[in-house]
């Protein structure tokens, strides 16, 4: 047992820290630091800078731009990025569709899609959830019917995060409605969002932002070559995609950063001396430390192929803490949090205090999207505890 | 001892419920009302005036109905139930309450009459940027110049400050203490904006702005504190109405939404959480009802204690219920077109306008050694 | 709406307060105040004093010693008793078997049993739970088979509180094993515990105390006249018994008293100035106030026969707070809580600190016995929320 | 970075696990051992000595094994897993640790040798009636009388104080500060008793009792503080072992116990709570492992910080898991013949011996402004 990083890993950390704090434009990092919404352009610019340096998709195979890093190095890369307020490479590209194409796609698909996916030349959206298929994803009803060398897609996807920026969308579609189990008969299809019949409609969230969308498919014709892997095996690819990551499951670095900033805000507002506020900080900081160390245990775990059981703690507790920190920030803002709809010109309230409640409300989604905390508890109870 | 409304109170509740239910029973109407300035519906405001609601707590001499805290509380609860955006709390209970408490007879007639008739919106400019929930003012100062007073400084956020026809303003007095003034907003610079829950607030800048002392002038800190405490108790009722709606919406959703081929109420882990929401709601309701009854005849100290207790309990309940209501709904609870998340947004705004749970807990903790037990019955 | 007591109720409260603080021996009240275990003799003496004054069984019909009090008066009686550290009349007698016999028993049973039950001349035990029938009480297996004018009882009851003092035991027994539903075919039987074949075995609990027992029945012969009400209707009587009480569902007065004492202990130990301790006191005190007011809402509710829905909150939250207060007392005792096994001679640690942890451990039962908190949540979800 | 035991450590763990599993794998044997004084099994104590466990952290020159915090931690975890009553923490880690840290070479040889061989039980008399978790002493005072020292006052509770052959005693020095002394218990008056978790403690009264300064004498407050912090970290591991057992017992019970015709794991409200217990346990495990690694080479300040952090996390976990383990078992969990409740009792004793969660939270809160973030990797 040893806590220290090896000399090699320590040097690696230093290299990452230097890169992120010097090569990514300050204005983008400032926007992240003040929890402002990023523009599409900010996200694209940042990812291209990373990609040019080989830092956008390190988890991919080396052939397609990946790096042969250890899980610990990928963890360090991921934490240092958050610490430096650098936007994480778009998850739909880097962690989702990229690995699926790289693992299950045809050579043509790889050549066509992987380089622009890494460079965010293609902005991918995710077409999984449907109005009646949320936690029960396998009951999805969007269909793709084969006609000649095309698939004809009909149906509706929802909760499509940042779908308004999407160039392409990867979808789970039902290709065999007669399959004996609902998990069977599903395929994984890549759809050009400029195709006739694709409509993206915004869903406004309770924080007032437009972050998710409905995507409608009406007789959308998709070339057969855009089906990934085998027909009717899409559920396996979706499971691969969702269970793929050991690194970055919990937003540790980002939550730590917000908590550290909140300390400054509390100090400036004179409330850090309140013993109850200080105790809340100490308690959250300790929980976050325990979470970070759990993430480190998971990544440092000798890779025998099986995920470390504690990894299922990460998403569950990670979202709970992210939400709790956002709640504390609202309390520190106090009455100033009411100035949420004001522009900087209209208000004497600090930026951070004006976004405090919208951020808190927005983060209620964290325990719902991407496998709700109820689903996580179910996984722990069944898979780990055998209940 | 009796915790039930009398017939007159029931009748008032039914009228308010009918009026607001018609206006906002369809949540889409409420969304429309908050979309455009002033963030509420003028015709609903007028109808509330016709019903007497906007003059409810004021003496009949001031143009009001002479009703008490119980009547105020049941209006607030109905406002909360449909999330009616009309500024009953900010204008009638708080700003109007201050004028009623501290104003001269002439001022009461001049300000409260039009308020009760729905012709004038009154706002209390008290919170200051970077400040918290103190009953005193520091950022806005009052200076006396021969025959009049002038104010300087910034108040923000001022709930409904941009729409207000009359401002009640707190300001640091040259002699120390905090005074209350009536101000014509025309002499101020105002920038108004929407709050996350759809209500409105503003920054109000005073630059040598002419001001009239409310009543006799002098230090009004205690008056402000009690008016805030009374507003807190009414706000607890507003929160009860909102939480009742959220619990009802959640149980309806659990019995109708299907996942994995069955309705969600098949999952015991979810129904038990709804049961815990009910426990939180009922405990908050008990303490809030009590605080209202204490405020009928209580001393300022007793009202302050009761307001802190109810506010703490409602803070815990509203975070619990507000968060669980969204979580048990899943994705749909996050969307602006669905009601339940807006209630969470409003509960958060309400608490941070008047004082959060930790603030009240600190107050209660600081005097924990002053008594052995709390006996709720006088 | 009105908070004040009527002049009549205020006088009633004064009368109760005076009686309890002057007529019940100080040494018994001191034992309750210091959370010491009471002897059988203490409990009997106290109840006989109450009974002599007509204060032991006010909820019974007037004919059998009850008082025609309003629910609010019964609430005041109950709270003032706890406040004065007077032991509550034995629940098995006063709240359980007494009302069942008074309501469903024969005239002979009433005459024979009710006066000595009120006076604690008969100490009743409760024979409901069995090793495989806890929350699922209706699956009980103790049988009573009719032979001539006797019932022959065989089986085992458990969790029989204070069964070591029991003279008689009221039991649920299965009299019709072929009934179509398991709730049917159960009868309510009164058994003399000195009958041959009855064996009481102690169960030691984790606090080291002997409070509950197993009771074994081997061919115990019980006169047919000891069956209460109709044969095979016992489940109805058990439901009546368990749902009988509107008053005293939550141990409010007792928990308030312990919290008030704990403040003194904390002050003496110098920890009441700790802001986190003070906040914990304030939070618990507020929750208890909310609970007390909920109990008052329930008793003040105009009696239309149906229980006030909030009454189901009382047991659930009442036990949670009782446990939380006992946990805080352990924290206030701190390291002194380790002296739990010492007698007063052997230790310089205060009495209250020595019993702090045993009391905490013992009270873990509060959320299990008498309808666990899981059962309470189930009731709220089903009955009130319609889930 | 590496969080796995090496082969030698795994071998040590296996030996300890085998030894303790044989002794107490059947919980009835553990009940028997704690029923009679001294509250543990002498033959198991000797076998632990033969395995080298009782000299584990001491230098080889002192008769020990020269092992580090990781080895100590894995023994503590196995002790906790079966609730072995032998006083490894109190005697080896704390009392022995103080002698190792502060004693002269002669004292180390005289005290630690017999301790390592299982021939002598050493106890640290430090806690004082009415006191809490300070590293200083006030109720017992030391006075120097020409060629020697004498102690007066009362120490209580002294874990295993009645059985101890040698006492390490903290006492207020005439010059200020807290000194450490070796005392022959024959010169004291002792009354021993059982603790609720089956262990033993005592009141020890000093009346002009002869005492020998440990090492050079002088103020030992810092030495005591660090020894307590190291013991806290080991105690966290003991708690992890106990909580692991409780979680395992709970999941076994849920899958085997039937109610309403089905096993309890059919009820999602129960299985989700077991999942939450697992989350608490794993978070506590992560922080405790980290604290152990910090304590290998950390400064006293770093060790104090790590001990407070691990203790806070373990306090939260052990209350959560200890309470839920009983609740999910129902009535059987309350009984003395069933193991699970004893674990809750022990976790409560452990926390209140060394400092409860609120104590550690206060410590951490008081220095929350000293740093921006906590970086766990040096």
CSV table of C-alpha atoms in Angstrom, one decimal, chain A residues 22-300:
chain,number,residue,atom,x,y,z
A,22,UNK,CA,-1.9,27.4,-20.1
A,23,UNK,CA,-3.3,26.1,-23.4
A,24,UNK,CA,-7.1,26.4,-23.0
A,25,UNK,CA,-8.3,30.0,-23.4
A,26,UNK,CA,-8.8,31.8,-20.1
A,27,UNK,CA,-12.3,33.1,-21.1
A,28,UNK,CA,-13.6,29.6,-21.5
A,29,UNK,CA,-12.2,28.6,-18.2
A,30,UNK,CA,-13.6,31.7,-16.6
A,31,UNK,CA,-17.1,30.8,-17.9
A,32,UNK,CA,-16.8,27.4,-16.4
A,33,UNK,CA,-15.6,28.8,-13.1
A,34,UNK,CA,-18.5,31.2,-12.8
A,35,UNK,CA,-20.9,28.3,-13.7
A,36,UNK,CA,-22.2,30.2,-16.8
A,37,UNK,CA,-23.6,28.3,-19.7
A,38,UNK,CA,-21.0,27.6,-22.4
A,39,UNK,CA,-21.7,28.4,-26.1
A,40,UNK,CA,-21.4,25.6,-28.6
A,41,UNK,CA,-18.4,27.4,-29.9
A,42,UNK,CA,-16.6,27.4,-26.5
A,43,UNK,CA,-17.1,23.7,-26.2
A,44,UNK,CA,-15.9,23.0,-29.8
A,45,UNK,CA,-12.9,25.2,-29.4
A,46,UNK,CA,-11.8,23.6,-26.2
A,47,UNK,CA,-12.2,20.1,-27.4
A,48,UNK,CA,-10.2,20.8,-30.6
A,49,UNK,CA,-7.4,22.2,-28.6
A,50,UNK,CA,-7.4,19.0,-26.5
A,51,UNK,CA,-7.6,16.9,-29.5
A,52,UNK,CA,-4.7,18.6,-31.2
A,53,UNK,CA,-2.6,17.7,-28.2
A,54,UNK,CA,-4.0,14.1,-28.1
A,55,UNK,CA,-5.9,14.8,-24.9
A,56,UNK,CA,-9.5,14.6,-26.1
A,57,UNK,CA,-10.1,10.8,-26.3
A,58,UNK,CA,-7.4,9.1,-24.4
A,59,UNK,CA,-9.6,6.1,-23.6
A,60,UNK,CA,-10.0,5.1,-27.2
A,61,UNK,CA,-7.7,2.6,-28.9
A,62,UNK,CA,-4.3,4.1,-29.8
A,63,UNK,CA,-5.0,3.6,-33.5
A,64,UNK,CA,-7.9,6.1,-33.3
A,65,UNK,CA,-6.3,8.7,-31.1
A,66,UNK,CA,-6.4,7.0,-27.7
A,67,UNK,CA,-3.5,6.9,-25.3
A,68,UNK,CA,-2.2,3.8,-23.7
A,69,UNK,CA,-2.6,5.3,-20.2
A,70,UNK,CA,-3.3,3.5,-17.0
A,71,UNK,CA,-6.7,4.0,-15.4
A,72,UNK,CA,-4.9,6.2,-12.8
A,73,UNK,CA,-3.5,8.4,-15.5
A,74,UNK,CA,-6.9,8.8,-17.1
A,75,UNK,CA,-8.3,9.7,-13.6
A,76,UNK,CA,-5.5,12.3,-13.2
A,77,UNK,CA,-6.3,13.7,-16.7
A,78,UNK,CA,-9.9,13.9,-15.8
A,79,UNK,CA,-9.5,15.5,-12.4
A,80,UNK,CA,-7.0,18.1,-13.5
A,81,UNK,CA,-9.2,19.1,-16.4
A,82,UNK,CA,-12.0,19.8,-14.0
A,83,UNK,CA,-9.7,21.5,-11.5
A,84,UNK,CA,-8.5,23.8,-14.3
A,85,UNK,CA,-12.1,24.6,-15.3
A,86,UNK,CA,-11.6,23.0,-18.7
A,87,UNK,CA,-14.8,21.7,-20.3
A,88,UNK,CA,-14.7,17.9,-20.3
A,89,UNK,CA,-14.7,16.5,-23.9
A,90,UNK,CA,-18.3,16.1,-25.1
A,91,UNK,CA,-19.4,12.8,-23.5
A,92,UNK,CA,-21.7,11.8,-26.3
A,93,UNK,CA,-18.6,11.8,-28.6
A,94,UNK,CA,-15.8,10.8,-26.4
A,95,UNK,CA,-17.3,8.4,-23.9
A,96,UNK,CA,-20.4,7.1,-25.7
A,97,UNK,CA,-20.6,6.7,-29.5
A,98,UNK,CA,-16.8,6.8,-30.1
A,99,UNK,CA,-16.0,3.7,-28.0
A,100,UNK,CA,-19.0,1.9,-29.5
A,101,UNK,CA,-18.0,2.6,-33.1
A,102,UNK,CA,-14.3,1.8,-32.3
A,103,UNK,CA,-15.3,-1.5,-30.7
A,104,UNK,CA,-18.3,-2.7,-32.8
A,105,UNK,CA,-18.3,-0.6,-35.9
A,106,UNK,CA,-17.1,-1.5,-39.4
A,107,UNK,CA,-13.8,-0.3,-40.7
A,108,UNK,CA,-15.7,2.1,-42.9
A,109,UNK,CA,-17.6,3.5,-40.0
A,110,UNK,CA,-14.4,3.9,-38.0
A,111,UNK,CA,-12.7,5.8,-40.8
A,112,UNK,CA,-15.6,7.9,-41.6
A,113,UNK,CA,-16.7,8.8,-38.0
A,114,UNK,CA,-13.9,8.5,-35.5
A,115,UNK,CA,-11.6,11.4,-36.5
A,116,UNK,CA,-14.4,14.0,-36.7
A,117,UNK,CA,-16.0,12.6,-33.5
A,118,UNK,CA,-12.7,13.1,-31.6
A,119,UNK,CA,-12.3,16.6,-33.0
A,120,UNK,CA,-16.0,17.5,-32.5
A,121,UNK,CA,-16.4,18.2,-36.2
A,122,UNK,CA,-19.5,16.0,-35.7
A,123,UNK,CA,-21.5,16.9,-32.7
A,124,UNK,CA,-23.3,13.7,-31.6
A,125,UNK,CA,-26.6,13.5,-29.8
A,126,UNK,CA,-27.9,10.6,-27.8
A,127,UNK,CA,-31.2,9.0,-28.9
A,128,UNK,CA,-32.0,6.5,-26.1
A,129,UNK,CA,-34.8,7.7,-23.8
A,130,UNK,CA,-38.4,7.9,-24.9
A,131,UNK,CA,-41.5,9.4,-23.2
A,132,UNK,CA,-42.5,5.9,-22.0
A,133,UNK,CA,-39.0,4.4,-21.8
A,134,UNK,CA,-37.0,6.1,-19.1
A,135,UNK,CA,-35.6,3.9,-16.3
A,136,UNK,CA,-37.3,1.1,-18.2
A,137,UNK,CA,-35.3,1.9,-21.3
A,138,UNK,CA,-35.8,-1.5,-23.0
A,139,UNK,CA,-39.5,-0.7,-23.6
A,140,UNK,CA,-38.5,1.8,-26.3
A,141,UNK,CA,-40.9,2.0,-29.3
A,142,UNK,CA,-39.1,4.0,-32.0
A,143,UNK,CA,-39.0,1.6,-35.0
A,144,UNK,CA,-36.7,1.1,-37.9
A,145,UNK,CA,-38.1,-0.9,-40.8
A,146,UNK,CA,-35.8,-2.2,-43.5
A,147,UNK,CA,-36.7,-1.1,-47.0
A,148,UNK,CA,-34.1,-2.0,-49.6
A,149,UNK,CA,-30.8,-0.7,-48.4
A,150,UNK,CA,-32.3,1.8,-46.1
A,151,UNK,CA,-33.9,1.9,-42.7
A,152,UNK,CA,-37.1,3.9,-42.3
A,153,UNK,CA,-37.2,5.3,-38.8
A,154,UNK,CA,-40.4,6.5,-36.9
A,155,UNK,CA,-40.8,7.5,-33.3
A,156,UNK,CA,-39.8,10.0,-30.7
A,157,UNK,CA,-36.8,10.3,-28.5
A,158,UNK,CA,-36.6,12.7,-25.5
A,159,UNK,CA,-34.3,14.2,-22.9
A,160,UNK,CA,-31.8,14.7,-25.8
A,161,UNK,CA,-29.2,16.8,-24.1
A,162,UNK,CA,-27.8,19.6,-26.2
A,163,UNK,CA,-29.6,18.1,-29.2
A,164,UNK,CA,-30.1,21.6,-30.6
A,165,UNK,CA,-26.4,21.5,-31.5
A,166,UNK,CA,-26.5,18.0,-32.9
A,167,UNK,CA,-25.2,17.0,-36.3
A,168,UNK,CA,-25.7,13.3,-35.9
A,169,UNK,CA,-27.7,11.2,-33.4
A,170,UNK,CA,-27.0,7.7,-32.3
A,171,UNK,CA,-30.2,5.9,-31.6
A,172,UNK,CA,-31.6,2.7,-30.1
A,173,UNK,CA,-34.4,1.6,-32.5
A,174,UNK,CA,-36.6,-1.4,-32.5
A,175,UNK,CA,-35.8,-3.5,-35.6
A,176,UNK,CA,-37.6,-6.7,-34.6
A,177,UNK,CA,-41.0,-6.0,-32.9
A,178,UNK,CA,-41.6,-9.8,-32.6
A,179,UNK,CA,-38.5,-10.6,-30.5
A,180,UNK,CA,-39.4,-12.7,-27.5
A,181,UNK,CA,-37.8,-10.3,-24.9
A,182,UNK,CA,-38.0,-6.6,-25.1
A,183,UNK,CA,-34.2,-6.3,-24.8
A,184,UNK,CA,-33.9,-8.2,-28.0
A,185,UNK,CA,-34.8,-6.8,-31.4
A,186,UNK,CA,-33.1,-3.5,-30.7
A,187,UNK,CA,-30.5,-2.1,-33.0
A,188,UNK,CA,-27.9,0.8,-32.8
A,189,UNK,CA,-28.3,3.2,-35.6
A,190,UNK,CA,-26.5,6.4,-36.6
A,191,UNK,CA,-28.7,9.1,-38.1
A,192,UNK,CA,-27.8,12.4,-39.8
A,193,UNK,CA,-29.9,15.0,-38.1
A,194,UNK,CA,-30.2,17.0,-41.3
A,195,UNK,CA,-32.2,14.1,-42.9
A,196,UNK,CA,-35.7,14.9,-43.9
A,197,UNK,CA,-38.2,14.0,-41.2
A,198,UNK,CA,-36.0,14.7,-38.2
A,199,UNK,CA,-37.4,17.5,-36.0
A,200,UNK,CA,-35.8,18.8,-32.9
A,201,UNK,CA,-38.1,20.5,-30.4
A,202,UNK,CA,-36.7,22.3,-27.3
A,203,UNK,CA,-37.8,21.3,-23.8
A,204,UNK,CA,-37.4,24.1,-21.4
A,205,UNK,CA,-36.3,23.1,-17.9
A,206,UNK,CA,-37.3,24.5,-14.5
A,207,UNK,CA,-34.1,26.6,-14.3
A,208,UNK,CA,-35.3,28.4,-17.5
A,209,UNK,CA,-32.5,26.9,-19.6
A,210,UNK,CA,-32.8,25.0,-22.9
A,211,UNK,CA,-30.6,22.0,-22.4
A,212,UNK,CA,-32.7,19.0,-23.5
A,213,UNK,CA,-34.9,18.3,-26.5
A,214,UNK,CA,-37.4,16.0,-28.0
A,215,UNK,CA,-36.3,14.5,-31.3
A,216,UNK,CA,-39.1,13.3,-33.7
A,217,UNK,CA,-38.5,10.9,-36.5
A,218,UNK,CA,-41.1,10.8,-39.3
A,219,UNK,CA,-40.3,8.3,-42.1
A,220,UNK,CA,-36.6,9.2,-41.8
A,221,UNK,CA,-34.6,7.2,-44.3
A,222,UNK,CA,-31.2,6.0,-43.0
A,223,UNK,CA,-28.7,4.1,-45.1
A,224,UNK,CA,-28.3,0.5,-44.0
A,225,UNK,CA,-24.5,1.2,-43.7
A,226,UNK,CA,-25.3,3.3,-40.7
A,227,UNK,CA,-26.3,0.4,-38.5
A,228,UNK,CA,-23.5,-0.3,-36.0
A,229,UNK,CA,-22.5,-4.0,-35.4
A,230,UNK,CA,-25.1,-6.6,-35.8
A,231,UNK,CA,-28.8,-6.1,-36.3
A,232,UNK,CA,-30.8,-6.7,-33.1
A,233,UNK,CA,-27.7,-6.5,-30.9
A,234,UNK,CA,-28.2,-2.9,-30.0
A,235,UNK,CA,-29.0,-3.6,-26.4
A,236,UNK,CA,-25.6,-5.1,-25.9
A,237,UNK,CA,-23.9,-2.1,-27.3
A,238,UNK,CA,-25.9,0.2,-25.1
A,239,UNK,CA,-24.9,-1.8,-22.0
A,240,UNK,CA,-21.3,-1.6,-23.1
A,241,UNK,CA,-21.7,2.2,-23.6
A,242,UNK,CA,-23.3,2.7,-20.2
A,243,UNK,CA,-20.9,0.5,-18.3
A,244,UNK,CA,-17.8,1.4,-20.2
A,245,UNK,CA,-16.3,4.0,-18.0
A,246,UNK,CA,-14.4,3.5,-14.8
A,247,UNK,CA,-13.1,7.0,-14.9
A,248,UNK,CA,-15.2,10.1,-14.4
A,249,UNK,CA,-18.3,8.4,-13.1
A,250,UNK,CA,-18.6,10.9,-10.3
A,251,UNK,CA,-18.1,14.6,-11.0
A,252,UNK,CA,-15.6,14.8,-8.1
A,253,UNK,CA,-13.2,17.5,-9.4
A,254,UNK,CA,-15.9,19.8,-10.4
A,255,UNK,CA,-17.8,19.5,-7.2
A,256,UNK,CA,-14.6,20.1,-5.2
A,257,UNK,CA,-14.0,23.2,-7.2
A,258,UNK,CA,-17.4,24.6,-6.6
A,259,UNK,CA,-17.2,23.9,-2.9
A,260,UNK,CA,-13.8,25.6,-2.7
A,261,UNK,CA,-15.2,28.6,-4.5
A,262,UNK,CA,-18.2,28.6,-2.2
A,263,UNK,CA,-15.9,29.0,0.7
A,264,UNK,CA,-14.5,32.2,-0.8
A,265,UNK,CA,-18.1,33.4,-1.4
A,266,UNK,CA,-19.0,32.6,2.2
A,267,UNK,CA,-16.0,34.3,3.5
A,268,UNK,CA,-16.7,37.4,1.5
A,269,UNK,CA,-20.3,37.4,2.7
A,270,UNK,CA,-19.2,37.0,6.3
A,271,UNK,CA,-21.0,33.7,6.8
A,272,UNK,CA,-18.0,31.3,6.9
A,273,UNK,CA,-17.7,32.2,10.6
A,274,UNK,CA,-21.2,30.9,11.3
A,275,UNK,CA,-20.5,27.5,13.0
A,276,UNK,CA,-23.4,25.8,11.3
A,277,UNK,CA,-22.2,26.9,7.9
A,278,UNK,CA,-18.6,25.9,8.7
A,279,UNK,CA,-19.8,22.5,9.9
A,280,UNK,CA,-21.8,22.0,6.7
A,281,UNK,CA,-18.7,22.8,4.7
A,282,UNK,CA,-16.6,20.4,6.7
A,283,UNK,CA,-19.1,17.6,6.4
A,284,UNK,CA,-19.5,18.0,2.6
A,285,UNK,CA,-15.7,18.4,2.2
A,286,UNK,CA,-15.2,15.1,4.1
A,287,UNK,CA,-17.8,13.3,2.1
A,288,UNK,CA,-16.2,14.5,-1.1
A,289,UNK,CA,-12.8,13.4,0.1
A,290,UNK,CA,-14.3,9.9,0.8
A,291,UNK,CA,-15.8,9.9,-2.7
A,292,UNK,CA,-12.6,11.0,-4.4
A,293,UNK,CA,-10.7,8.2,-2.5
A,294,UNK,CA,-13.3,5.7,-3.5
A,295,UNK,CA,-12.8,6.8,-7.2
A,296,UNK,CA,-9.1,6.4,-6.6
A,297,UNK,CA,-9.6,2.9,-5.2
A,298,UNK,CA,-11.6,2.0,-8.2
A,299,UNK,CA,-9.1,3.2,-10.7
A,300,UNK,CA,-6.1,1.9,-8.8
